[in-house]
Short mmCIF file of C-alpha atoms in Angstrom, two decimals:
data_model
loop_
_atom_site.label_atom_id
_atom_site.label_comp_id
_atom_site.label_asym_id
_atom_site.label_seq_id
_atom_site.Cartn_x
_atom_site.Cartn_y
_atom_site.Cartn_z
CA MET A 1 0.00 0.00 0.00
CA LEU A 2 2.66 2.39 0.97
CA LYS A 3 4.60 1.61 -2.19
CA ASN A 4 1.56 2.27 -4.38
CA LYS A 5 0.92 5.57 -2.63
CA LYS A 6 4.46 6.80 -3.31
CA THR A 7 4.16 5.80 -6.95
CA THR A 8 0.92 7.79 -7.32
CA MET A 9 2.51 10.92 -5.77
CA SER A 10 5.48 10.65 -8.09
CA ILE A 11 3.17 10.46 -11.12
CA LEU A 12 1.18 13.52 -9.99
CA ALA A 13 4.34 15.59 -9.43
CA ALA A 14 5.67 14.64 -12.86
CA ALA A 15 2.33 15.66 -14.46
CA VAL A 16 2.31 19.05 -12.76
CA PHE A 17 5.90 19.75 -13.74
CA THR A 18 5.20 18.74 -17.33
CA ALA A 19 2.15 21.04 -17.45
CA LEU A 20 4.10 24.03 -16.09
CA PHE A 21 6.90 23.41 -18.55
CA CYS A 22 4.52 23.33 -21.50
CA LEU A 23 2.74 26.46 -20.32
CA PHE A 24 6.01 28.38 -20.04
CA PHE A 25 7.22 27.47 -23.49
CA SER A 26 3.81 28.12 -25.10
CA GLY A 27 3.69 31.70 -23.58
CA ALA A 28 7.21 32.40 -24.74
CA GLY A 29 6.31 31.24 -28.25
CA PHE A 30 3.20 33.42 -28.35
CA ALA A 31 5.18 36.45 -27.22
CA GLN A 32 7.84 35.72 -29.79
CA GLN A 33 5.14 35.43 -32.45
CA ARG A 34 3.62 38.86 -31.52
CA GLY A 35 7.03 40.51 -31.42
CA GLY A 36 7.80 39.14 -34.84
CA GLN A 37 4.59 40.74 -36.28
CA ALA A 38 5.50 44.23 -34.91
CA ALA A 39 9.03 43.92 -36.07
CA GLY A 40 7.90 42.71 -39.45
CA ALA A 41 5.37 45.56 -40.05
CA PRO A 42 5.91 47.50 -43.34
CA GLU A 43 7.76 50.84 -43.24
CA ARG A 44 5.82 52.32 -46.21
CA ILE A 45 2.22 51.96 -47.28
CA VAL A 46 1.20 52.75 -50.85
CA ARG A 47 -2.55 52.63 -51.37
CA PRO A 48 -5.45 54.78 -52.63
CA MET A 49 -6.62 56.93 -49.73
CA VAL A 50 -9.26 59.53 -48.90
CA ALA A 51 -9.41 62.30 -46.28
CA LEU A 52 -11.30 61.72 -43.06
CA ASP A 53 -10.42 65.15 -41.67
CA PRO A 54 -7.70 67.75 -42.40
CA ILE A 55 -4.94 65.57 -40.83
CA THR A 56 -6.21 61.98 -41.25
CA LEU A 57 -6.20 59.67 -44.30
CA ARG A 58 -8.15 56.44 -44.69
CA ALA A 59 -6.90 53.48 -46.70
CA GLU A 60 -8.36 50.02 -46.93
CA GLY A 61 -8.15 48.49 -43.47
CA ILE A 62 -6.12 51.31 -41.86
CA SER A 63 -6.29 55.00 -40.88
CA ILE A 64 -3.11 57.13 -41.00
CA ARG A 65 -2.46 60.41 -39.20
CA LEU A 66 -0.21 62.87 -41.05
CA TRP A 67 3.07 63.48 -39.29
CA GLY A 68 4.31 66.94 -38.29
CA ILE A 69 0.99 68.81 -38.36
CA LYS A 70 -2.12 69.22 -36.26
CA MET A 71 -5.58 70.47 -37.00
CA ALA A 72 -6.12 74.23 -37.03
CA GLN A 73 -8.81 74.98 -34.44
CA THR A 74 -11.38 77.52 -35.67
CA ARG A 75 -15.08 78.21 -35.34
CA GLU A 76 -15.45 78.20 -39.09
CA THR A 77 -16.76 74.77 -40.20
CA PRO A 78 -16.25 75.57 -43.92
CA LEU A 79 -12.50 75.74 -43.30
CA GLU A 80 -12.43 72.03 -42.39
CA LEU A 81 -14.49 71.20 -45.45
CA ARG A 82 -12.15 73.22 -47.66
CA ALA A 83 -9.16 71.35 -46.17
CA MET A 84 -10.70 67.96 -46.92
CA GLU A 85 -11.61 69.08 -50.43
CA PHE A 86 -8.04 70.28 -50.93
CA ILE A 87 -6.63 66.89 -49.81
CA ASP A 88 -8.91 64.93 -52.13
CA ARG A 89 -8.09 67.28 -55.00
CA THR A 90 -4.36 66.95 -54.33
CA ILE A 91 -4.53 63.13 -54.17
CA GLY A 92 -6.59 63.09 -57.32
CA GLY A 93 -7.58 59.42 -56.93
CA GLU A 94 -3.95 58.24 -57.21
CA PRO A 95 -2.14 56.04 -54.67
CA VAL A 96 -0.57 57.84 -51.72
CA SER A 97 2.85 56.81 -50.46
CA CYS A 98 3.13 57.05 -46.67
CA ARG A 99 6.37 56.43 -44.72
CA ILE A 100 5.50 55.26 -41.25
CA GLU A 101 7.21 57.37 -38.60
CA LYS A 102 5.48 55.84 -35.60
CA TRP A 103 3.47 52.64 -35.27
CA ASP A 104 0.41 52.65 -33.11
CA LEU A 105 -2.06 49.84 -32.54
CA GLU A 106 -4.97 52.26 -33.29
CA MET A 107 -3.50 54.74 -35.84
CA PRO A 108 0.04 54.99 -37.17
CA THR A 109 1.66 58.38 -37.91
CA ALA A 110 3.32 58.81 -41.30
CA ARG A 111 4.72 61.32 -43.77
CA CYS A 112 2.63 60.96 -46.92
CA SER A 113 3.28 62.20 -50.44
CA VAL A 114 1.06 62.11 -53.51
CA HIS A 115 1.90 60.82 -56.97
CA THR A 116 3.69 64.10 -57.79
CA ASN A 117 6.04 63.57 -54.80
CA GLU A 118 4.47 66.55 -53.03
CA ASP A 119 4.47 66.30 -49.26
CA LEU A 120 0.81 66.34 -48.27
CA ALA A 121 1.42 67.82 -44.80
CA LEU A 122 3.63 70.54 -46.31
CA ALA A 123 0.92 71.37 -48.83
CA LEU A 124 -1.68 71.70 -46.07
CA LEU A 125 0.63 74.06 -44.16
CA GLN A 126 1.15 76.20 -47.25
CA GLN A 127 -2.63 76.56 -47.71
CA GLY A 128 -3.25 77.38 -44.05
CA PHE A 129 -5.41 74.29 -43.43
CA ALA A 130 -3.12 72.96 -40.65
CA ILE A 131 -0.45 74.18 -38.24
CA VAL A 132 2.94 72.72 -37.31
CA ASP A 133 2.97 70.10 -34.56
CA ARG A 134 6.27 71.08 -32.97
CA ASN A 135 6.24 68.13 -30.61
CA GLN A 136 6.84 65.93 -33.64
CA THR A 137 8.98 68.23 -35.84
CA TYR A 138 11.32 69.53 -33.14
CA GLY A 139 14.89 68.51 -33.93
CA SER A 140 13.96 66.84 -37.23
CA ALA A 141 15.28 67.67 -40.68
CA PHE A 142 11.82 68.81 -41.78
CA ALA A 143 11.25 71.37 -39.01
CA SER A 144 12.59 74.37 -40.94
CA HIS A 145 10.62 73.53 -44.11
CA TYR A 146 7.38 73.15 -42.17
CA GLU A 147 7.91 76.39 -40.24
CA GLU A 148 8.69 78.28 -43.45
CA ALA A 149 5.53 76.97 -45.13
CA GLN A 150 3.44 78.05 -42.13
CA HIS A 151 5.07 81.51 -42.14
CA ASN A 152 4.29 81.99 -45.83
CA ALA A 153 0.66 81.01 -45.28
CA ARG A 154 0.42 83.54 -42.45
CA GLN A 155 1.88 86.27 -44.63
CA ARG A 156 -0.63 85.50 -47.36
CA ARG A 157 -3.47 85.24 -44.82
CA ALA A 158 -4.37 81.84 -46.23
CA GLY A 159 -6.79 79.45 -44.56
CA VAL A 160 -6.98 79.77 -40.81
CA TRP A 161 -4.63 82.78 -40.77
CA GLU A 162 -7.30 84.90 -42.44
CA PHE A 163 -9.48 84.56 -39.35
CA VAL A 164 -6.57 84.97 -36.92
CA LEU A 165 -5.44 88.25 -38.48
CA GLU A 166 -9.03 89.43 -38.83
CA ASP A 167 -9.54 89.03 -35.07
CA SER A 168 -6.32 90.88 -34.32
CA ARG A 169 -7.55 93.89 -36.27
CA TYR A 170 -10.18 94.66 -33.70
CA LYS A 171 -7.73 94.95 -30.81
CA LEU A 172 -8.12 98.28 -29.09
CA ILE A 173 -4.42 98.50 -28.38
CA PRO A 174 -1.88 97.84 -31.17
CA ASN A 175 0.72 95.18 -30.61
CA TRP A 176 3.65 97.60 -30.64
CA LEU A 177 2.22 99.31 -27.52
CA ASP A 178 2.10 96.14 -25.44
CA PRO A 179 5.68 96.51 -24.01
CA TYR A 180 4.87 100.06 -22.85
CA MET A 181 1.51 99.43 -21.21
CA SER A 182 3.00 99.15 -17.72
CA SER A 183 4.12 102.79 -17.88
CA LEU A 184 1.39 104.16 -20.12
CA VAL A 185 -1.48 103.18 -17.81
CA PRO A 186 -0.26 105.20 -14.76
CA MET A 187 0.64 108.15 -16.96
CA SER A 188 -2.78 108.11 -18.60
CA LEU A 189 -4.46 108.03 -15.18
CA ILE A 190 -2.45 111.08 -14.07
CA PHE A 191 -2.34 113.22 -17.22
CA GLY A 192 -5.60 112.02 -18.80
CA PRO A 193 -7.91 114.15 -16.61
CA LEU A 194 -5.61 117.18 -16.99
CA LEU A 195 -5.60 116.79 -20.74
CA GLY A 196 -9.38 116.37 -20.70
CA LEU A 197 -9.79 119.60 -18.72
CA ALA A 198 -7.49 121.42 -21.12
CA LEU A 199 -9.49 120.18 -24.10
CA ILE A 200 -12.76 121.16 -22.44
CA SER A 201 -11.38 124.63 -21.73
CA LEU A 202 -10.31 125.05 -25.34
CA ALA A 203 -13.69 123.83 -26.55
CA VAL A 204 -15.54 126.23 -24.23
CA ARG A 205 -13.31 129.11 -25.30
CA GLN A 206 -13.87 128.34 -28.95
CA GLY A 207 -17.60 128.02 -28.30
CA PHE A 208 -17.75 131.46 -26.64
CA ARG A 209 -15.71 132.93 -29.48
CA ASN A 210 -18.09 131.47 -32.06
CA MET A 211 -21.09 132.70 -30.05
CA VAL A 212 -19.70 136.25 -29.85
CA LYS A 213 -18.89 136.19 -33.53
CA ARG A 214 -22.38 134.95 -34.35
CA GLN A 215 -23.95 137.64 -32.17
CA GLU A 216 -21.85 140.33 -33.85
CA THR A 217 -22.93 139.04 -37.25
CA GLU A 218 -26.59 139.01 -36.21
CA PHE A 219 -26.25 142.52 -34.74
CA GLN A 220 -24.64 143.76 -37.96
CA GLU A 221 -27.39 142.20 -40.07
CA THR A 222 -30.08 143.67 -37.81
CA ARG A 223 -28.46 147.11 -37.97
CA GLU A 224 -28.22 146.93 -41.75
CA LYS A 225 -31.89 145.95 -41.99
CA GLU A 226 -32.88 148.83 -39.68
CA GLU A 227 -30.77 151.27 -41.68
CA ALA A 228 -32.32 150.04 -44.92
CA LEU A 229 -35.81 150.42 -43.43
CA LEU A 230 -34.99 153.91 -42.12
CA ARG A 231 -33.52 154.87 -45.48
CA ARG A 232 -36.66 153.66 -47.25
CA GLU A 233 -38.91 155.60 -44.84
CA THR A 234 -36.78 158.69 -45.35
CA LEU A 235 -37.07 158.37 -49.13
CA VAL A 236 -40.84 157.93 -48.96
CA LEU A 237 -41.26 160.92 -46.62
CA ALA A 238 -38.93 163.15 -48.64
CA ALA A 239 -40.70 162.25 -51.89
CA ALA A 240 -44.12 162.95 -50.36
CA LEU A 241 -43.01 166.31 -48.97
CA GLU A 242 -41.42 167.23 -52.27
CA GLY A 243 -44.65 166.50 -54.09
CA GLU A 244 -46.68 168.53 -51.59
CA LEU A 245 -44.33 171.52 -51.75
CA SER A 246 -44.25 171.40 -55.57
CA GLU A 247 -48.04 171.51 -55.58
CA ASN A 248 -48.01 174.46 -53.15
CA LYS A 249 -45.48 176.25 -55.33
CA ASN A 250 -47.76 175.91 -58.35
CA LYS A 251 -50.68 177.27 -56.33
CA LEU A 252 -48.61 180.26 -55.19
CA GLN A 253 -47.52 181.02 -58.72
CA ALA A 254 -51.14 180.91 -59.92
CA PHE A 255 -52.19 183.13 -56.98
CA LEU A 256 -49.45 185.65 -57.79
CA THR A 257 -50.45 185.77 -61.43
CA ILE A 258 -54.08 186.53 -60.54
CA TYR A 259 -53.31 189.13 -57.90
CA GLN A 260 -50.63 190.88 -59.95
CA ASN A 261 -53.18 191.29 -62.75
CA LEU A 262 -55.67 192.56 -60.13
CA LEU A 263 -53.13 195.09 -58.85
CA SER A 264 -52.42 196.31 -62.38
CA GLU A 265 -56.14 196.73 -63.07
CA LEU A 266 -56.64 198.66 -59.83
CA GLN A 267 -53.71 200.95 -60.54
CA ARG A 268 -54.91 201.58 -64.11
CA SER A 269 -58.51 202.31 -63.11
CA GLY A 270 -57.56 204.69 -60.32
CA GLU A 271 -59.96 205.77 -57.58
CA GLU A 272 -63.03 205.31 -59.72
CA VAL A 273 -62.63 201.52 -59.75
CA ASP A 274 -65.62 199.37 -58.94
CA TYR A 275 -64.39 197.15 -56.07
CA GLN A 276 -67.29 194.78 -56.28
CA LYS A 277 -66.65 194.19 -59.95
CA GLN A 278 -62.85 193.82 -59.71
CA THR A 279 -62.52 191.83 -56.44
CA SER A 280 -65.97 190.31 -56.04
CA GLY A 281 -66.00 192.01 -52.67
CA LEU A 282 -63.24 189.77 -51.19
CA ILE A 283 -59.42 189.87 -51.00
CA HIS A 284 -57.28 186.88 -49.84
CA LYS A 285 -54.90 187.68 -47.03
CA HIS A 286 -53.10 184.43 -47.99
CA THR A 287 -53.85 181.58 -50.30
CA ALA A 288 -54.96 178.11 -49.12
CA LEU A 289 -52.07 175.60 -49.44
CA ASN A 290 -51.81 171.89 -48.75
CA ARG A 291 -50.09 170.61 -45.58
CA THR A 292 -51.63 167.14 -45.22
CA VAL A 293 -48.34 165.22 -45.68
CA PHE A 294 -46.49 167.42 -43.18
CA ASP A 295 -49.18 167.21 -40.50
CA GLY A 296 -49.43 163.42 -40.89
CA ASN A 297 -45.68 162.82 -40.56
CA ILE A 298 -44.53 165.35 -37.94
CA SER A 299 -43.32 162.46 -35.73
CA LYS A 300 -41.10 161.16 -38.56
CA LEU A 301 -39.24 164.41 -39.22
CA SER A 302 -36.41 163.08 -37.03
CA THR A 303 -35.50 160.63 -39.82
CA LEU A 304 -34.53 163.61 -41.99
CA ASP A 305 -31.48 165.81 -41.63
CA MET A 306 -31.65 168.13 -38.64
CA GLN A 307 -31.29 171.27 -40.75
CA LEU A 308 -33.91 170.06 -43.23
CA ALA A 309 -36.34 169.23 -40.43
CA SER A 310 -35.87 172.71 -38.97
CA THR A 311 -36.35 174.33 -42.39
CA LEU A 312 -39.58 172.42 -43.02
CA SER A 313 -40.96 173.17 -39.55
CA LYS A 314 -40.43 176.93 -39.94
CA LEU A 315 -41.74 176.92 -43.52
CA TYR A 316 -44.98 175.17 -42.64
CA THR A 317 -45.73 177.72 -39.91
CA HIS A 318 -46.50 180.15 -42.80
CA ILE A 319 -48.47 177.63 -44.84
CA HIS A 320 -52.18 177.63 -44.03
CA ALA A 321 -54.65 175.05 -45.20
CA GLU A 322 -57.70 177.33 -44.75
CA PRO A 323 -58.00 180.59 -46.75
CA GLU A 324 -58.54 183.92 -45.00
CA TYR A 325 -60.48 186.75 -46.68
CA ILE A 326 -60.97 190.51 -46.22
CA THR A 327 -64.37 191.91 -47.19
CA ILE A 328 -64.28 195.10 -49.32
CA ASP A 329 -67.19 197.50 -49.61
CA SER A 330 -67.67 200.61 -51.75
CA LYS A 331 -66.83 202.95 -48.88
CA MET A 332 -63.30 201.53 -48.32
CA PRO A 333 -60.54 203.93 -49.38
CA TYR A 334 -58.84 203.18 -52.67
CA TYR A 335 -55.32 203.24 -51.27
CA ASP A 336 -56.21 200.77 -48.50
CA VAL A 337 -57.49 198.29 -51.06
CA VAL A 338 -54.35 198.65 -53.18
CA GLU A 339 -52.18 198.21 -50.09
CA MET A 340 -54.03 194.99 -49.12
CA VAL A 341 -53.48 193.52 -52.57
CA LYS A 342 -49.78 194.42 -52.46
CA LYS A 343 -49.41 192.84 -49.02
CA ALA A 344 -51.01 189.57 -50.24
CA ILE A 345 -48.64 189.55 -53.20
CA ASP A 346 -45.60 190.26 -50.99
CA ASN A 347 -46.51 187.46 -48.57
CA SER A 348 -46.82 184.96 -51.43
CA GLU A 349 -43.61 186.11 -53.12
CA MET A 350 -41.78 185.74 -49.80
CA LEU A 351 -42.78 182.05 -49.58
CA LEU A 352 -41.57 181.05 -53.06
CA PRO A 353 -37.77 181.15 -52.39
CA GLN A 354 -38.27 179.32 -49.12
CA ILE A 355 -40.17 176.56 -50.91
CA ASP A 356 -37.43 176.38 -53.56
CA TYR A 357 -34.76 176.05 -50.86
CA ALA A 358 -36.70 173.28 -49.10
CA LEU A 359 -37.20 171.46 -52.41
CA GLU A 360 -33.47 171.62 -53.12
CA GLN A 361 -32.66 170.16 -49.70
CA LEU A 362 -35.23 167.38 -50.15
CA GLU A 363 -33.72 166.49 -53.52
CA MET A 364 -30.22 166.31 -52.00
CA THR A 365 -31.56 164.07 -49.21
CA MET A 366 -33.15 161.67 -51.69
CA GLN A 367 -29.98 161.54 -53.77
CA LYS A 368 -27.95 160.83 -50.65
CA HIS A 369 -30.09 157.87 -49.62
CA LEU A 370 -30.33 156.56 -53.17
CA GLU A 371 -26.50 156.72 -53.41
CA ILE A 372 -26.56 158.26 -56.88
CA PRO A 373 -23.03 158.79 -58.33
CA GLY A 374 -21.82 162.31 -57.80
CA VAL A 375 -23.94 162.91 -54.72
CA ARG A 376 -20.94 162.88 -52.40
CA GLY A 377 -19.40 165.73 -54.33
CA LYS A 378 -22.58 167.73 -53.93
CA GLN A 379 -22.69 166.96 -50.24
CA GLN A 380 -19.11 167.95 -49.73
CA ALA A 381 -19.69 171.20 -51.57
CA LYS A 382 -20.86 174.06 -49.39
CA ALA A 383 -24.64 174.19 -49.25
CA PRO A 384 -26.21 177.48 -50.40
CA PRO A 385 -27.39 179.71 -47.57
CA PRO A 386 -31.13 179.70 -46.91
CA PRO A 387 -32.98 182.64 -48.49
CA SER A 388 -34.32 185.41 -46.37
CA GLY A 389 -37.90 185.15 -45.36
CA PRO A 390 -40.01 183.40 -42.77
CA VAL A 391 -37.81 180.28 -42.84
CA ALA A 392 -34.47 179.74 -41.07
CA GLN A 393 -32.32 182.86 -41.10
CA LYS A 394 -34.34 186.07 -41.61
CA PRO A 395 -32.66 189.32 -42.59
CA PRO A 396 -33.53 192.28 -40.33
CA ALA A 397 -35.55 194.09 -43.01
CA VAL A 398 -37.66 191.05 -43.76
CA GLU A 399 -38.13 190.41 -40.06
CA ALA A 400 -39.36 194.00 -39.56
CA GLN A 401 -41.65 193.69 -42.57
CA GLY A 402 -43.10 190.48 -41.16
CA GLN A 403 -43.75 192.16 -37.80
CA ALA A 404 -45.46 195.08 -39.52
CA ALA A 405 -47.66 192.72 -41.54
CA ALA A 406 -48.59 190.67 -38.48
CA PRO A 407 -51.35 193.07 -37.22
CA ASP A 408 -52.95 193.21 -40.63
CA ASN A 409 -52.96 189.40 -40.96
CA ALA A 410 -54.52 189.13 -37.58
#
């Protein structure tokens, strides 16, 4: 029994040892087989491929990531579509040759070139559809070429660089000011308010200057309008007075003609004259003249020249709108009647030169305000002295004659 038991134990130990030995060698063989597949993987793949995204190609049974580049991140979806379209157009349906740079169980990384021997990653960099992956290119022989292609795309604002440079345009502060911002900010906080106050002061000063200038212009325009209105009123008044005085002059001349003929008839007939037949029983102490314009515009005489206003005022004191008569009967002495007629004639003749003088001054006033050429010369010339009579300066003899005639006129 004991011998059989030992034999059974020996058989079991030999079986366990044999099983462990087989398991060890089978695991080593499997590992050797897997290592041989990795070591025996191809270094280059040449197959027709299509683009999955801007940095990934798809061949039959395998996906390959392009070496040395990475996807340009942007919010613009059309950029990714343009990149894929560019890859497909560059491949053109021909086989792509990819040199594997790094094997990966999921996706190998490779440098791929198309049938024209153009590096696909380099072409994507030149078009701005990808950017350099410096983790992969650092220290490699292709680093400088890839960086140069990316720089050229940036200069041309191709692909993604169009959006990058477009965003940088809207920066409030230009890039060349960035190194100086640490000193510019405190200075702007200190001198900014002072500069603002200075600008406000200049603006206020300029505003006041413009306001004063505008007020002066408006005042000048208002004064010119008032002067033009005053000049027009003066012209209208002078013309009206001239017309009235001309009419009165004609009346006086007609009156003088009638009464001079009456005086001649009285002197020729002598004392036997029939008064009722020659004078109709009435003799005018003075003729009735018009003074409507003067009476209606007394308040506007100040618009005329001071001397002219004074001349007109004194002249119109001897112009009466209502006639005054003296009744003559057959018992009145002949010489008294002749003397009354002479006095009426003298009073009328005394008014004529005064009216002529006033008319001349009115004409000069109208020419002055109308600015007729040659008026200044007339104004500068010495004005003729006013005639003697009831207006302005009266000679002593005329003054005495007027005082003597005053009782009779009364």
